[in-house]
Short mmCIF file of C-alpha atoms in Angstrom, two decimals:
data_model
loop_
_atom_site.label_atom_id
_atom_site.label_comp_id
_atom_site.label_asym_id
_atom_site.label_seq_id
_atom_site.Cartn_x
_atom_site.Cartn_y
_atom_site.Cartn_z
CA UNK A 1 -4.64 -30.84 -6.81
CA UNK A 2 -1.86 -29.61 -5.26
CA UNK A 3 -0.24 -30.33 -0.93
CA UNK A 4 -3.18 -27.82 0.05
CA UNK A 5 -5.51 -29.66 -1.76
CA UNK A 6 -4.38 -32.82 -0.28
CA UNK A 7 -4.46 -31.75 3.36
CA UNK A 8 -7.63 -29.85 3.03
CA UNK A 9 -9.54 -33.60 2.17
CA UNK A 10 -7.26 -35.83 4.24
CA UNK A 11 -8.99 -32.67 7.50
CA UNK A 12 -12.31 -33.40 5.98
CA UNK A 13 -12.39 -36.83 6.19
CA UNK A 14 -10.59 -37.21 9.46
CA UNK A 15 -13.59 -34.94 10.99
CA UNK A 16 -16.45 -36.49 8.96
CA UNK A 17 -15.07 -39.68 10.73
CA UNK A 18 -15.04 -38.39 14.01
CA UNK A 19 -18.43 -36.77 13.13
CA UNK A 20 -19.92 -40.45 12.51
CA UNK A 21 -18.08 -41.16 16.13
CA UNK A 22 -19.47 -38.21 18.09
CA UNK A 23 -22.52 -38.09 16.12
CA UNK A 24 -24.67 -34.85 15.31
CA UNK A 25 -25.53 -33.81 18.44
CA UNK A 26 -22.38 -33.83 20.06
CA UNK A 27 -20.33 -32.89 16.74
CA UNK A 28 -23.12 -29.92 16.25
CA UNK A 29 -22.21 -28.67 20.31
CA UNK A 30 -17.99 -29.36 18.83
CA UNK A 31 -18.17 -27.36 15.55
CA UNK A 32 -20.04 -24.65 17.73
CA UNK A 33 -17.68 -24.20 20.09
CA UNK A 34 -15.31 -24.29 16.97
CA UNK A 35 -16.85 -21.19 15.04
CA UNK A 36 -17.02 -19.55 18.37
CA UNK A 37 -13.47 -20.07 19.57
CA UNK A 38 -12.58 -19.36 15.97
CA UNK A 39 -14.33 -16.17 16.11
CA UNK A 40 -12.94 -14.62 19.51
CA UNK A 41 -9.62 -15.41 17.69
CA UNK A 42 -10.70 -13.49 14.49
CA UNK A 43 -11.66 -10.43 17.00
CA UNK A 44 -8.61 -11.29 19.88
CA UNK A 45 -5.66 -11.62 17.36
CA UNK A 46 -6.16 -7.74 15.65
CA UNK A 47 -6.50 -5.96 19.44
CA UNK A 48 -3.45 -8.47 20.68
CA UNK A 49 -1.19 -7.74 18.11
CA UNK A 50 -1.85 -4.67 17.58
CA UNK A 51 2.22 -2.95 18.54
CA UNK A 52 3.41 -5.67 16.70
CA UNK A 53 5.07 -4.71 12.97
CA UNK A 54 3.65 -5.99 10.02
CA UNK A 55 5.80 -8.97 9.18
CA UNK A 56 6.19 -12.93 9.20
CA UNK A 57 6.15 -13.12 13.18
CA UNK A 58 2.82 -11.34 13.37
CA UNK A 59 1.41 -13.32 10.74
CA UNK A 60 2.24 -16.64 12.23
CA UNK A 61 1.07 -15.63 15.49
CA UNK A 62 -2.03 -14.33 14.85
CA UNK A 63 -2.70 -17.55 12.77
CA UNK A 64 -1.98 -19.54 16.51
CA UNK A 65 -4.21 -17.88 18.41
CA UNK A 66 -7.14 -18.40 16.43
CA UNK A 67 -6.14 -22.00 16.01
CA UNK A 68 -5.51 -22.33 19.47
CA UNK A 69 -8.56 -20.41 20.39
CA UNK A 70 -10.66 -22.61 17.92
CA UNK A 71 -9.25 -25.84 19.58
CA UNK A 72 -10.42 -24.88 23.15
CA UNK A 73 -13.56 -23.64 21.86
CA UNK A 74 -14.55 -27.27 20.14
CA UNK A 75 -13.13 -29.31 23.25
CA UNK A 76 -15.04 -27.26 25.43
CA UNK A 77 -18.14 -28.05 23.11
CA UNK A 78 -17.33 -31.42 22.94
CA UNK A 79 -17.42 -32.28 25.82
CA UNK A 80 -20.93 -30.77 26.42
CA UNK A 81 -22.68 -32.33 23.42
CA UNK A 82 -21.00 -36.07 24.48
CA UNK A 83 -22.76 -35.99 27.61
CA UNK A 84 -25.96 -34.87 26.07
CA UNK A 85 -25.47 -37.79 23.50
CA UNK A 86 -25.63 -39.99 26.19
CA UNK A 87 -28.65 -39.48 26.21
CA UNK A 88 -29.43 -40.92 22.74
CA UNK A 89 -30.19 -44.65 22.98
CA UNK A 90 -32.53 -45.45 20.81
CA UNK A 91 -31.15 -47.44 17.79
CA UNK A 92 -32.46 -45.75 14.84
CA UNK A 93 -32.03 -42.31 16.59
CA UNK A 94 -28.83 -43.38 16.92
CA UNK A 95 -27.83 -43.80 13.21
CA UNK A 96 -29.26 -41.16 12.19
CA UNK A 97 -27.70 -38.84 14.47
CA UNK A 98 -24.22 -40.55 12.93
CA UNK A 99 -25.12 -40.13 9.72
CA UNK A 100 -25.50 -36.44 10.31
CA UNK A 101 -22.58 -36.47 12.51
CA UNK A 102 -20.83 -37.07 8.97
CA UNK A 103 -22.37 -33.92 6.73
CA UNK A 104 -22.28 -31.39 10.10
CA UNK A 105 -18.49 -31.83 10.63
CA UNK A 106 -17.84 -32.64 6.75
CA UNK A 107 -19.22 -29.08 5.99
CA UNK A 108 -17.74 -27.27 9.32
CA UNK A 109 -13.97 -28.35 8.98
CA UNK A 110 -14.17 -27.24 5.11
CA UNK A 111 -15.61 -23.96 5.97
CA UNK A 112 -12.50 -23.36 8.68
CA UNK A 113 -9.74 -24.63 6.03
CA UNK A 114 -11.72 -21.98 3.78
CA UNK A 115 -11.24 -19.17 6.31
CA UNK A 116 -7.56 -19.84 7.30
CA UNK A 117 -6.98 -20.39 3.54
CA UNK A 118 -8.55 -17.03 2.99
CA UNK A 119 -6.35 -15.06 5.41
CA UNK A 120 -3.25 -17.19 4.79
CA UNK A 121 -3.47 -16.85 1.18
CA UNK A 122 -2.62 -12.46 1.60
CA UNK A 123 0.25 -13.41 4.08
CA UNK A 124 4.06 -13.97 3.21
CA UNK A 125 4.64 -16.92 5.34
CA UNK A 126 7.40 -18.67 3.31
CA UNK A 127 5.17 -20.85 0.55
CA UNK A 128 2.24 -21.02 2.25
CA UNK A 129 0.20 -18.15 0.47
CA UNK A 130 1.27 -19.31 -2.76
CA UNK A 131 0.29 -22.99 -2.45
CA UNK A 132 -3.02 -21.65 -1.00
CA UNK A 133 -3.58 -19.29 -4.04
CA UNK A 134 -3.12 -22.79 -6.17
CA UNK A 135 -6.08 -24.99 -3.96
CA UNK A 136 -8.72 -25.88 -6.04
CA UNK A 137 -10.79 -27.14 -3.19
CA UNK A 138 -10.30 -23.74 -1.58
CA UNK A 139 -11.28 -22.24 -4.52
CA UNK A 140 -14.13 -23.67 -5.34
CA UNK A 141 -15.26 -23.41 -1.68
CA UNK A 142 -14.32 -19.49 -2.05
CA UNK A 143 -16.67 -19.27 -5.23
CA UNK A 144 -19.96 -20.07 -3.02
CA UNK A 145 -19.31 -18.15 0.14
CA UNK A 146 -21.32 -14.74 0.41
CA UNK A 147 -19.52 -11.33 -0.03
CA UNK A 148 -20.23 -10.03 3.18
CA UNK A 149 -18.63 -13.28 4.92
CA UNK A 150 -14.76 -12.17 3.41
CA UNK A 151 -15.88 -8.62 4.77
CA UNK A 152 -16.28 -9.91 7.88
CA UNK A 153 -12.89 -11.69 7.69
CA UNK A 154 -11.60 -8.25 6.61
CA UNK A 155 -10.07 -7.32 10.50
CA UNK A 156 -7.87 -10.69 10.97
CA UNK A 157 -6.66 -10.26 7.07
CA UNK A 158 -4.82 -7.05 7.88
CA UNK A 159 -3.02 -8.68 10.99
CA UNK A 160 -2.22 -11.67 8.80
CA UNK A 161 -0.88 -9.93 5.70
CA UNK A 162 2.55 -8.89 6.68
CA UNK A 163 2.23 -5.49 4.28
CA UNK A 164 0.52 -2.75 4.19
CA UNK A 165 -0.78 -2.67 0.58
CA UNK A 166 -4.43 -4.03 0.10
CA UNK A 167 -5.11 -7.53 -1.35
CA UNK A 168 -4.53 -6.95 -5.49
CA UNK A 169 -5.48 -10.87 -5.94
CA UNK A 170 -8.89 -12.92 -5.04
CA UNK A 171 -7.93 -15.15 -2.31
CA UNK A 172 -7.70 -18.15 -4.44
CA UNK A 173 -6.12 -16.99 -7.80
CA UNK A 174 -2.27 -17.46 -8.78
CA UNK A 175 -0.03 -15.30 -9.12
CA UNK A 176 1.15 -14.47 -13.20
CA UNK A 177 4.03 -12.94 -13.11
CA UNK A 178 5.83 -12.72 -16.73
CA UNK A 179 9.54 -12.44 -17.39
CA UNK A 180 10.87 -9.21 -18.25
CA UNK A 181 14.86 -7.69 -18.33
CA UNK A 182 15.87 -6.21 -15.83
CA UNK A 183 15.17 -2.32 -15.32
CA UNK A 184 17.74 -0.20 -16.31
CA UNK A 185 18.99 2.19 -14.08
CA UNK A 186 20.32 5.04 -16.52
CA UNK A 187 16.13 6.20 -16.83
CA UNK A 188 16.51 7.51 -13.26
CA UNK A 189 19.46 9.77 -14.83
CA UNK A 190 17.18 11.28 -17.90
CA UNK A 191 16.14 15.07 -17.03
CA UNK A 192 12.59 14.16 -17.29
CA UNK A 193 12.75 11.58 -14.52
CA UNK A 194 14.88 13.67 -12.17
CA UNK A 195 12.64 17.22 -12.81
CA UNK A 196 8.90 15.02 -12.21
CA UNK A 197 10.76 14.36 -8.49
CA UNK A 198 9.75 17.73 -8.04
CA UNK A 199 6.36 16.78 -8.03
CA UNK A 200 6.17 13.67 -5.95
CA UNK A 201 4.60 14.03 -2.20
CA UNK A 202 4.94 12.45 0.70
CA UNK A 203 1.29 11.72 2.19
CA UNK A 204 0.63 11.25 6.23
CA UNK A 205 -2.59 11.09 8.29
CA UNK A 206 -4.28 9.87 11.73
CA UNK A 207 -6.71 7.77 10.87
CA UNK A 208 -10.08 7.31 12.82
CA UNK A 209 -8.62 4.19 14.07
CA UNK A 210 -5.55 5.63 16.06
CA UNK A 211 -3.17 4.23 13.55
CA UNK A 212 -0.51 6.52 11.63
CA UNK A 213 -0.76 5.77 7.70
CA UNK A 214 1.77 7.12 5.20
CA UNK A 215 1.94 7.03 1.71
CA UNK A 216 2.99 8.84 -1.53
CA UNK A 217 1.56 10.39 -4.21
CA UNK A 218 1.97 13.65 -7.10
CA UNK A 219 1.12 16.51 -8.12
CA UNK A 220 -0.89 16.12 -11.33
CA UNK A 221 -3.51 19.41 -11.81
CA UNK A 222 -3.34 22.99 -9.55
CA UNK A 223 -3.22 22.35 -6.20
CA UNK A 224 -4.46 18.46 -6.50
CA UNK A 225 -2.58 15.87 -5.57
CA UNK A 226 -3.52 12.20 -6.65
CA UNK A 227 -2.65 9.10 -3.90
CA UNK A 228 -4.49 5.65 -3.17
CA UNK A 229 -7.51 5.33 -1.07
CA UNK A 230 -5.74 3.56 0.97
CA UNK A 231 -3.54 6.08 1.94
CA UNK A 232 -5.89 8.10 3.23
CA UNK A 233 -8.72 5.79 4.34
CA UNK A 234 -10.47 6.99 7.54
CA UNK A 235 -8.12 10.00 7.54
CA UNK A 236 -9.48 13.18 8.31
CA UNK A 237 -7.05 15.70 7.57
CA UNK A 238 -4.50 14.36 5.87
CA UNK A 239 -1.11 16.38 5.59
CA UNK A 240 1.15 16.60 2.28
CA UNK A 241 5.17 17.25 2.18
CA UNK A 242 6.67 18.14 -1.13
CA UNK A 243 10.34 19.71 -1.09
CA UNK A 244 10.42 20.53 2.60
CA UNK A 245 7.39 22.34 2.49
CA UNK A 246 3.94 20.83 4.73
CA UNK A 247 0.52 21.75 3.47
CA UNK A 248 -3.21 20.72 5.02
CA UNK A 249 -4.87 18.68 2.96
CA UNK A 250 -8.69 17.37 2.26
CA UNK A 251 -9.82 14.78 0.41
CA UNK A 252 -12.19 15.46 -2.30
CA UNK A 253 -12.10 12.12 -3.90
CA UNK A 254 -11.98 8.87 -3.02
CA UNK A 255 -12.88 5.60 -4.65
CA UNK A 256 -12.02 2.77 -2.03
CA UNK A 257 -13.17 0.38 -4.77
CA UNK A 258 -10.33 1.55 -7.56
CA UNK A 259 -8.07 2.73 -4.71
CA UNK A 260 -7.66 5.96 -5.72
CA UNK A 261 -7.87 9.37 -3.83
CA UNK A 262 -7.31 13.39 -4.51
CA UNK A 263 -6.40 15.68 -2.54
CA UNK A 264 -7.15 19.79 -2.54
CA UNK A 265 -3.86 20.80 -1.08
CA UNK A 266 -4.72 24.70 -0.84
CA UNK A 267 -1.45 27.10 -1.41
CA UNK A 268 0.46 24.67 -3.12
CA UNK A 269 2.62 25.42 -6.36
CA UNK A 270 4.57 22.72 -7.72
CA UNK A 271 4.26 21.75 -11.41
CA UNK A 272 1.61 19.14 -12.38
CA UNK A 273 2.68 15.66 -14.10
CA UNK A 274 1.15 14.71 -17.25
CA UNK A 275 -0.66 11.38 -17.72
CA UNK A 276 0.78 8.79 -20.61
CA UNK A 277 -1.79 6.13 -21.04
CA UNK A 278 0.25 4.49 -24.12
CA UNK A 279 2.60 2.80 -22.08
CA UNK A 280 3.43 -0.55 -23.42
CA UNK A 281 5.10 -4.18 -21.94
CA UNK A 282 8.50 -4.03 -21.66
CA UNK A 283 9.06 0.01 -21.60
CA UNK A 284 11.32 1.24 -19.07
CA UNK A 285 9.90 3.57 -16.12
CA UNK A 286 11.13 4.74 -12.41
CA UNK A 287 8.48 4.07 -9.26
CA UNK A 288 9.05 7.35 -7.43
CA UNK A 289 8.34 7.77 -3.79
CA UNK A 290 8.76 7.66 -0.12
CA UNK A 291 8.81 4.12 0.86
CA UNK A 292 8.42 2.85 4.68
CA UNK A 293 7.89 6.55 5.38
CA UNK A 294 11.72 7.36 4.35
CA UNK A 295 13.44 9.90 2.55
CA UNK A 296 12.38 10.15 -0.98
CA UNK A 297 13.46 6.77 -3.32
CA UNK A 298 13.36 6.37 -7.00
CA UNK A 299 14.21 2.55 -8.33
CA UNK A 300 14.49 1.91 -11.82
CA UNK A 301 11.41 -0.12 -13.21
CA UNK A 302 10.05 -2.07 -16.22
CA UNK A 303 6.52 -2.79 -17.48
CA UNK A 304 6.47 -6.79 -16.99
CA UNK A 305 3.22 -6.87 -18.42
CA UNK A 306 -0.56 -5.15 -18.56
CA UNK A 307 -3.23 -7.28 -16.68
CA UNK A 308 -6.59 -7.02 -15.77
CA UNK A 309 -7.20 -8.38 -12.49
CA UNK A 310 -9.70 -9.35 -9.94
CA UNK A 311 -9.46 -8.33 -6.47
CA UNK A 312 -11.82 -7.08 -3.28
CA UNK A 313 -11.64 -3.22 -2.70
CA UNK A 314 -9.25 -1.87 -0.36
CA UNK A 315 -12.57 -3.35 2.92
CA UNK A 316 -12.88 -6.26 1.61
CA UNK A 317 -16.07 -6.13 0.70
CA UNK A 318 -16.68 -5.90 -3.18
CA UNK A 319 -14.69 -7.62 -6.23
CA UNK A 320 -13.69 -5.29 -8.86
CA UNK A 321 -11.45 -5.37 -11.72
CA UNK A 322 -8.57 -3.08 -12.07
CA UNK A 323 -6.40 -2.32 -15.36
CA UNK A 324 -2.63 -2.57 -13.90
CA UNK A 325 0.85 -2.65 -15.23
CA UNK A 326 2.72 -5.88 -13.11
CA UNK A 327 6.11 -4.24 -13.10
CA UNK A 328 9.59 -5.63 -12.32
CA UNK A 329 10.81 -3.20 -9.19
CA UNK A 330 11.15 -2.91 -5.60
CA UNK A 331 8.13 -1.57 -4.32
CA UNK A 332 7.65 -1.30 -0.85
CA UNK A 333 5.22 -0.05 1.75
CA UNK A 334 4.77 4.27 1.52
CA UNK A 335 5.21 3.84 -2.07
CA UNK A 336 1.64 3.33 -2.57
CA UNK A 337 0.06 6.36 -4.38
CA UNK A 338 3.34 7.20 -5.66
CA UNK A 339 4.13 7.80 -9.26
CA UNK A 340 4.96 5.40 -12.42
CA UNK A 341 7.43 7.97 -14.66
CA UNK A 342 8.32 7.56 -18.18
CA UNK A 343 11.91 8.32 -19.70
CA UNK A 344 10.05 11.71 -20.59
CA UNK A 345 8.73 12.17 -17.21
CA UNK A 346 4.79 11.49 -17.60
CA UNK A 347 3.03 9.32 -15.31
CA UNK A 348 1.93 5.85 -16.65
CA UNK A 349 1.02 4.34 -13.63
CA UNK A 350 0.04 5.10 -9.84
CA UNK A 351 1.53 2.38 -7.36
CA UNK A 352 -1.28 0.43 -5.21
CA UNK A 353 0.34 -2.84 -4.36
CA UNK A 354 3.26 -5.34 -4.32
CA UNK A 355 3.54 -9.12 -4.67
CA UNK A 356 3.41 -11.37 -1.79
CA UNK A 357 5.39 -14.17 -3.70
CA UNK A 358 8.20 -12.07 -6.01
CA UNK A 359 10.01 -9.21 -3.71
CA UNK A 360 10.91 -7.93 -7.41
CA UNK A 361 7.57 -7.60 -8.72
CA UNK A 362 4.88 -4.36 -7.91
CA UNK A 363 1.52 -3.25 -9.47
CA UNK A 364 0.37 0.27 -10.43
CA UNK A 365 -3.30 0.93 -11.87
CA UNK A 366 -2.68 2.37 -15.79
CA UNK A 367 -2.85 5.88 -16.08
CA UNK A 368 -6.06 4.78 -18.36
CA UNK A 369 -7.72 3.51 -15.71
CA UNK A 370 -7.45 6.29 -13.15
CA UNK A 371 -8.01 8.94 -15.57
CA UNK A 372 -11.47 9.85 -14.93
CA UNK A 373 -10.99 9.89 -11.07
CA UNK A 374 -8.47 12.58 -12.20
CA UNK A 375 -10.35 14.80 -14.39
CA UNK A 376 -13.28 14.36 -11.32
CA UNK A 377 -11.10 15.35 -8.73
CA UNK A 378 -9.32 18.43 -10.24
CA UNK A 379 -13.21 19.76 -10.84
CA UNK A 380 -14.12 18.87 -7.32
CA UNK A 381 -13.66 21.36 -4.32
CA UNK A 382 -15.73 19.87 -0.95
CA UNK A 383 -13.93 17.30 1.33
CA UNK A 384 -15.63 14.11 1.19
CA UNK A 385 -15.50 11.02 3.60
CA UNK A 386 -12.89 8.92 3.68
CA UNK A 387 -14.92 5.90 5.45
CA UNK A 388 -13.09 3.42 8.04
CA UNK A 389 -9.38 2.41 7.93
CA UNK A 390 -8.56 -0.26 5.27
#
């Protein structure tokens, strides 16, 4: 057990204590003003912060207002059920409306530590989403709660997470991150590297939900361009930039569950990037891209290790396993999509996501795993939906 751990029990006992106190009837009025408080937070924190930037200070806040939303929502019920429980007087009636008191406020106050856990735990408030990543209690909490419930938390986790990469971790899993040297900047000198720049693109769209999204991604068949789903979600016409030059895009893939997307960019001649899927741990590689919708960037990079891990799709609302390279570099927001080059200038990896808890350390799915989304979306020619903004 770690401090989560410990706080999570020492909240469910205080409550199960006031639950014996307040008894069933008033607690079951309390934790319903609770969940309902809770929830106009969950729906009030997204609209309210909406012009604020993703970062620490949005985070925090959005955590207060559900907490503080929460807290007037169980007074206010509170106070209700106590006067109704007044009218309990019979003895027996009595105890047993204690008793449940206990399990109703027990079982409320861990579901609540479960849901702030949950949207804490894809934050970067200062230790806090690592030690939640490390709960047990949460954890094992996390393991029983339907699907669809996360989805529904899937609004509040984007205000909460202060990037704008999808969640690349269940809620409750820690973080491996492996040792590896340092990258070495003389790959970002090799011909190779500096000819595949060529090829990289910067991606931009309005998505359904009036918000600007920008990524990267390449050029890796005729006029195809691969990117994340992410990207792209809920984008309708998405526009691609390669060396000065703006193109009209449509999507004809797009897999929100691998986070992967392809784009027909009509009219465009750049040369395609070939695939490497034999990269190995500890091979040096450059992330190329356009990072927080800059001019382009390419940072020197080594494979820290090759993982498979567990995460939600880029709603929320399914758990699938990826095959990604954990890599030591800077990888930043509008480098998703972008490319993972080899000293001889073939792409091992497509960026989808950087740690919460190293600033040094990025993931890109293999060029293995995304392989037959490529060899699909160089055949494919219609646009296809794009869905709802991730």
């Amino acid at each position: 057990m770690n401090l989560i751990d410990v706080v999570v029990v020492l909240v469910v006992v205080a409550y199960a204590v006031l639950g014996y106190l307040r008894g069933f009837v008033a607690g079951a009025f309390a934790m319903a003003g609770l969940l309902a408080g809770g929830v106009v937070g969950l729906v009030a924190a997204p609209l309210l912060l909406s012009n604020l930037d993703h970062g620490i200070q949005r985070s925090l806040l959005a955590v207060v207002i559900v907490l503080v939303l929460a807290s007037a929502g169980q007074a206010t019920g509170s106070h209700i059920g106590g006067r109704l429980r007044e009218r309990v007087t019979h003895p027996p009636a009595r105890s047993i409306d204690a008793v449940a008191g206990v399990v109703l406020s027990a079982v409320a106050s861990l579901v609540v530590c479960w849901a702030l856990g949950y949207a804490v735990s894809g934050s970067q408030i200062p230790g806090a989403s690592t030690a939640v990543r490390g709960s047990k209690v949460l954890a094992a909490v996390d393991s029983v709660v339907p699907q669809g419930v996360r989805g529904a938390l899937h609004s509040f986790d984007t205000v909460v997470d202060a990037t704008l990469f999808p969640r690349y971790l269940e809620p409750f899993t820690p973080e491996t991150i492996k040792p590896a040297a340092a990258p070495d900047p003389a790959v970002l000198q090799r011909p190779e590297v500096k000819s595949a720049r060529r090829s990289v693109a910067r991606i931009t769209g309005q998505a359904k939900c009036d918000r600007g999204l920008e990524g990267s991604g390449f050029v890796y068949a005729s006029e195809r361009v691969m990117t994340n789903a992410h990207v792209v979600a809920g984008v309708a016409q998405p526009m691609v930039t390669i060396r000065g030059e703006s193109y009209d895009a449509t999507v004809v893939y797009y897999d929100p569950s691998l986070d992967v997307a392809v784009l027909r960019v009509p009219g465009l001649e750049a040369r395609s990037l070939a695939f490497d899927p034999d990269a190995a741990q500890g091979q040096s590689a450059a992330v190329l891209g356009f990072p927080e919708n800059g001019p382009f960037d390419a940072r020197a990079a080594r494979i820290r290790s090759e993982q498979r891990l567990r995460s939600p799709d880029i709603y929320g609302t399914t758990q699938v396993v990826r095959e990604v390279y954990a890599l030591r570099a800077l990888v930043r927001s509008g480098n998703s999509g972008g490319p993972v080059i080899s000293e001889q200038g073939r792409v091992i990896g497509v960026v989808f996501a950087a740690s919460i808890s190293d600033s040094s350390t990025g993931y890109a799915l293999t060029a293995g795993q995304v392989g037959d989304a490529a060899r699909a979306g160089a055949r494919a020619l219609r646009p296809v939906d794009t869905g709802e903004c991730a």
